[in-house]
Structures are given as structure tokens and as C-alpha cells.
């Protein structure tokens, strides 16, 4: 009995430390953006680690190898999703518009397998109790709902200032990881020539750009791989030695 307890304790410590290391290797995405893939992935890794610690009928090495292989496969999938938009959409899906101008888009809602009562629950969690106040409702890949209220109902509204509110638009992605998304140009009535001219003004090419989008105000936002930023500053830790 004592020997089994000692073995379980040692294996539990090893499994715990292994999980910490592998979680750091996988990155903050595991916690920050819990997509369906991340959710299933987390459960599986946790299950393997639990078996690693408590299953004395098999060798610990077997579970350690399984945990390592599963983590490596996950890292490979993360890398592929970063480089391939098609594969990323297949794994995590695109954001889906489910509400437009106060109207529920039933077909899109059905494709995401979300019920009406689930949608209304997510709206209440956003402090929205009147569906007609929502201009856009977007179901994100991680299952959360992002909303944009109608312009006249937003804080410091144009209606309060007796100004006419222009039609509200969404941010449109144009370039992701150096790859141009041509269909999105047409959505904003822009041409490839227009984009080329905009980039020439800044002496840039598509390959220089990590992310680019047309903002709701029709301005072009560009984020480069090599950003010109001041020296990186890290949060300073408390100087315990200096305390008395």
C-alpha cells in the first residue's frame, strides 16, 4: 500500500510538471481562445496526464510518450493553421454573422447548430435584452457572441449630437500572414490596383505585411512583420531586496 502511494505521488508530480511545460510550449491560445479544437485537445491531454499519474497497471513511460506525441501533433496543427487559411477555417471555422439589423439569420444560426434560446442567452450575457437594438451579431469560432449595437444606441451617439449616422461597416481582412484575400477586396468595392497603389505609397509589398484590413471608416490598417517599435520594455518585478 505504501509503495503504491509513493509511486502515484511521484507519477503525479511528474505528470503535473510535464503539463506545465507542455502548456507553456503550446502557448496562451490554450487559455485565451478556447475553440472547439482547443477544448477537445485540452480534455484529451488532461485525461492522458490523469492516467499517467494513477494507472499503475501500465508503465509510466507509455503514457509519457503518448502525452508527448499528442502535444507535438497539436503544435504541428497550430503551425499549419497559421500558414494555411483553408486548414484554419476547416479546424476552427470562420466567424459567422447571425444577426443583421435586428434580424436573426436563421440559416447561419442553423449551420452553427445554435438554438434560438442559446442565442438569446448569449445576448443577455452581453446586457442586450432587445434584439432590435443589435446592428450586427457575430458568432466567433470559440462560441462567443460579439455584437455591435445600432449607431444611434451606442455611447455618445450621433443622434445625441443631432448628426446623421452613416451606415455602419465591419472591419474587412485583406492580408493575413502575407497572403491576399481577394474576395474581401470586392466586398468593400476595392480593386487589386487600389491596394497596390496604397502599398506603393509606403514602399511595401504584400509579403512585408503580417495583417492588413480595411477599417469601418474605409482606412487601410497595416501591421508589418517587422514593426518599428521603441525598445521592448518588460514589466518590472518588485525589488524585494530593496524593501525593509
Tab-separated table of N, CA and C in Angstrom, residues 63-131:
chain	number	residue	atom	x	y	z
A	63	UNK	N	2.576	6.312	-21.083
A	63	UNK	CA	1.715	7.494	-21.005
A	63	UNK	C	2.505	8.771	-21.302
A	64	UNK	N	3.754	8.802	-20.881
A	64	UNK	CA	4.590	9.965	-21.157
A	64	UNK	C	4.803	10.128	-22.656
A	65	UNK	N	5.054	9.008	-23.350
A	65	UNK	CA	5.238	9.055	-24.803
A	65	UNK	C	3.951	9.533	-25.480
A	66	UNK	N	2.787	9.002	-25.029
A	66	UNK	CA	1.507	9.402	-25.609
A	66	UNK	C	1.253	10.895	-25.410
A	67	UNK	N	1.550	11.387	-24.208
A	67	UNK	CA	1.362	12.808	-23.906
A	67	UNK	C	2.277	13.670	-24.778
A	68	UNK	N	3.513	13.229	-24.960
A	68	UNK	CA	4.466	13.980	-25.777
A	68	UNK	C	4.041	14.006	-27.238
A	69	UNK	N	3.640	12.848	-27.764
A	69	UNK	CA	3.218	12.766	-29.166
A	69	UNK	C	1.984	13.623	-29.406
A	70	UNK	N	1.035	13.564	-28.490
A	70	UNK	CA	-0.188	14.356	-28.658
A	70	UNK	C	0.124	15.843	-28.642
A	71	UNK	N	1.059	16.264	-27.796
A	71	UNK	CA	1.454	17.676	-27.738
A	71	UNK	C	2.151	18.099	-29.027
A	72	UNK	N	3.035	17.233	-29.550
A	72	UNK	CA	3.735	17.546	-30.796
A	72	UNK	C	2.769	17.660	-31.968
A	73	UNK	N	1.769	16.772	-32.006
A	73	UNK	CA	0.758	16.844	-33.067
A	73	UNK	C	-0.015	18.152	-32.965
A	74	UNK	N	-0.326	18.556	-31.745
A	74	UNK	CA	-1.046	19.814	-31.533
A	74	UNK	C	-0.224	21.002	-32.020
A	75	UNK	N	1.077	21.005	-31.713
A	75	UNK	CA	1.954	22.081	-32.179
A	75	UNK	C	1.992	22.110	-33.702
A	76	UNK	N	2.051	20.929	-34.324
A	76	UNK	CA	2.055	20.841	-35.785
A	76	UNK	C	0.768	21.417	-36.367
A	77	UNK	N	-0.365	21.086	-35.766
A	77	UNK	CA	-1.647	21.603	-36.243
A	77	UNK	C	-1.713	23.113	-36.076
A	78	UNK	N	-1.194	23.624	-34.964
A	78	UNK	CA	-1.185	25.072	-34.755
A	78	UNK	C	-0.355	25.764	-35.829
A	79	UNK	N	0.782	25.189	-36.180
A	79	UNK	CA	1.644	25.780	-37.199
A	79	UNK	C	0.948	25.778	-38.558
A	80	UNK	N	0.284	24.655	-38.884
A	80	UNK	CA	-0.408	24.554	-40.173
A	80	UNK	C	-1.550	25.555	-40.253
A	81	UNK	N	-2.294	25.721	-39.161
A	81	UNK	CA	-3.411	26.672	-39.176
A	81	UNK	C	-2.918	28.111	-39.317
A	82	UNK	N	-1.695	28.388	-38.842
A	82	UNK	CA	-1.118	29.727	-39.011
A	82	UNK	C	-0.742	29.990	-40.459
A	83	UNK	N	-0.317	28.946	-41.164
A	83	UNK	CA	0.172	29.104	-42.524
A	83	UNK	C	-0.898	28.857	-43.584
A	84	UNK	N	-1.930	28.117	-43.253
A	84	UNK	CA	-2.964	27.778	-44.232
A	84	UNK	C	-4.327	28.264	-43.746
A	85	UNK	N	-4.860	29.258	-44.438
A	85	UNK	CA	-6.165	29.788	-44.055
A	85	UNK	C	-7.264	28.753	-44.284
A	86	UNK	N	-7.131	27.954	-45.346
A	86	UNK	CA	-8.130	26.925	-45.635
A	86	UNK	C	-8.198	25.904	-44.508
A	87	UNK	N	-7.035	25.438	-44.066
A	87	UNK	CA	-6.990	24.465	-42.981
A	87	UNK	C	-7.486	25.086	-41.682
A	88	UNK	N	-7.149	26.362	-41.460
A	88	UNK	CA	-7.603	27.051	-40.254
A	88	UNK	C	-9.131	27.139	-40.224
A	89	UNK	N	-9.732	27.454	-41.377
A	89	UNK	CA	-11.192	27.524	-41.442
A	89	UNK	C	-11.819	26.162	-41.208
A	90	UNK	N	-11.141	25.120	-41.710
A	90	UNK	CA	-11.656	23.763	-41.524
A	90	UNK	C	-11.626	23.359	-40.050
A	91	UNK	N	-10.551	23.758	-39.351
A	91	UNK	CA	-10.399	23.369	-37.954
A	91	UNK	C	-11.272	24.202	-37.019
A	92	UNK	N	-11.274	25.511	-37.223
A	92	UNK	CA	-11.928	26.399	-36.268
A	92	UNK	C	-13.156	27.120	-36.817
A	93	UNK	N	-13.341	27.081	-38.131
A	93	UNK	CA	-14.442	27.773	-38.811
A	93	UNK	C	-14.228	29.286	-38.790
A	94	UNK	N	-14.966	29.991	-39.643
A	94	UNK	CA	-14.906	31.451	-39.705
A	94	UNK	C	-15.931	32.057	-38.759
A	95	UNK	N	-15.731	33.304	-38.349
A	95	UNK	CA	-16.811	33.995	-37.641
A	95	UNK	C	-18.064	34.030	-38.517
A	96	UNK	N	-19.212	33.823	-37.899
A	96	UNK	CA	-20.460	33.710	-38.658
A	96	UNK	C	-21.437	34.800	-38.243
A	97	UNK	N	-21.948	35.533	-39.219
A	97	UNK	CA	-22.929	36.582	-38.946
A	97	UNK	C	-24.280	35.938	-38.666
A	98	UNK	N	-24.825	36.140	-37.479
A	98	UNK	CA	-26.100	35.515	-37.107
A	98	UNK	C	-27.203	36.548	-36.875
A	99	UNK	N	-26.832	37.810	-36.711
A	99	UNK	CA	-27.820	38.884	-36.547
A	99	UNK	C	-27.395	40.057	-37.418
A	100	UNK	N	-28.323	40.605	-38.187
A	100	UNK	CA	-28.041	41.783	-39.009
A	100	UNK	C	-29.240	42.718	-38.969
A	101	UNK	N	-28.964	43.937	-38.541
A	101	UNK	CA	-30.002	44.963	-38.460
A	101	UNK	C	-31.216	44.482	-37.664
A	102	UNK	N	-30.945	43.827	-36.532
A	102	UNK	CA	-32.020	43.382	-35.655
A	102	UNK	C	-32.755	42.135	-36.111
A	103	UNK	N	-32.308	41.520	-37.193
A	103	UNK	CA	-32.952	40.323	-37.726
A	103	UNK	C	-32.037	39.111	-37.546
A	104	UNK	N	-32.611	38.003	-37.092
A	104	UNK	CA	-31.840	36.773	-36.926
A	104	UNK	C	-31.704	36.080	-38.274
A	105	UNK	N	-30.480	35.706	-38.616
A	105	UNK	CA	-30.218	34.976	-39.854
A	105	UNK	C	-30.316	33.477	-39.541
A	106	UNK	N	-31.526	32.946	-39.724
A	106	UNK	CA	-31.817	31.584	-39.293
A	106	UNK	C	-30.923	30.543	-39.948
A	107	UNK	N	-30.627	30.720	-41.229
A	107	UNK	CA	-29.813	29.731	-41.930
A	107	UNK	C	-28.409	29.661	-41.352
A	108	UNK	N	-27.810	30.822	-41.075
A	108	UNK	CA	-26.472	30.843	-40.479
A	108	UNK	C	-26.483	30.262	-39.066
A	109	UNK	N	-27.560	30.553	-38.334
A	109	UNK	CA	-27.683	30.035	-36.979
A	109	UNK	C	-27.801	28.513	-37.004
A	110	UNK	N	-28.546	28.008	-37.975
A	110	UNK	CA	-28.712	26.559	-38.109
A	110	UNK	C	-27.409	25.876	-38.488
A	111	UNK	N	-26.628	26.522	-39.362
A	111	UNK	CA	-25.347	25.939	-39.766
A	111	UNK	C	-24.406	25.785	-38.574
A	112	UNK	N	-24.489	26.717	-37.627
A	112	UNK	CA	-23.627	26.661	-36.452
A	112	UNK	C	-24.226	25.794	-35.346
A	113	UNK	N	-25.438	25.236	-35.603
A	113	UNK	CA	-26.131	24.360	-34.654
A	113	UNK	C	-26.373	25.050	-33.310
A	114	UNK	N	-26.820	26.294	-33.408
A	114	UNK	CA	-27.137	27.079	-32.222
A	114	UNK	C	-28.643	27.321	-32.189
A	115	UNK	N	-29.253	27.061	-31.047
A	115	UNK	CA	-30.696	27.241	-30.901
A	115	UNK	C	-31.015	28.699	-30.576
A	116	UNK	N	-32.278	29.059	-30.804
A	116	UNK	CA	-32.707	30.438	-30.549
A	116	UNK	C	-32.529	30.807	-29.077
A	117	UNK	N	-32.875	29.879	-28.180
A	117	UNK	CA	-32.751	30.211	-26.760
A	117	UNK	C	-31.292	30.367	-26.339
A	118	UNK	N	-30.382	29.641	-27.020
A	118	UNK	CA	-28.962	29.823	-26.741
A	118	UNK	C	-28.487	31.191	-27.214
A	119	UNK	N	-29.014	31.635	-28.355
A	119	UNK	CA	-28.654	32.957	-28.873
A	119	UNK	C	-29.149	34.059	-27.941
A	120	UNK	N	-30.378	33.947	-27.493
A	120	UNK	CA	-30.914	34.968	-26.587
A	120	UNK	C	-30.164	34.971	-25.256
A	121	UNK	N	-29.727	33.789	-24.812
A	121	UNK	CA	-28.938	33.726	-23.580
A	121	UNK	C	-27.624	34.481	-23.751
A	122	UNK	N	-26.960	34.284	-24.902
A	122	UNK	CA	-25.698	34.979	-25.151
A	122	UNK	C	-25.917	36.485	-25.262
A	123	UNK	N	-27.071	36.896	-25.794
A	123	UNK	CA	-27.376	38.322	-25.863
A	123	UNK	C	-27.554	38.905	-24.457
A	124	UNK	N	-28.237	38.161	-23.592
A	124	UNK	CA	-28.425	38.645	-22.220
A	124	UNK	C	-27.091	38.767	-21.504
A	125	UNK	N	-26.160	37.854	-21.805
A	125	UNK	CA	-24.830	37.937	-21.198
A	125	UNK	C	-24.076	39.181	-21.654
A	126	UNK	N	-24.489	39.736	-22.791
A	126	UNK	CA	-23.916	40.993	-23.294
A	126	UNK	C	-24.763	42.199	-22.862
A	127	UNK	N	-25.693	41.955	-21.927
A	127	UNK	CA	-26.599	43.020	-21.437
A	127	UNK	C	-27.489	43.560	-22.555
A	128	UNK	N	-27.853	42.709	-23.490
A	128	UNK	CA	-28.761	43.082	-24.570
A	128	UNK	C	-30.065	42.313	-24.380
A	129	UNK	N	-31.151	43.029	-24.122
A	129	UNK	CA	-32.443	42.413	-23.891
A	129	UNK	C	-33.441	42.745	-25.000
A	130	UNK	N	-33.019	43.591	-25.920
A	130	UNK	CA	-33.865	43.967	-27.049
A	130	UNK	C	-33.114	43.654	-28.334
A	131	UNK	N	-33.569	42.636	-29.035
A	131	UNK	CA	-32.884	42.177	-30.242
A	131	UNK	C	-32.824	43.255	-31.324
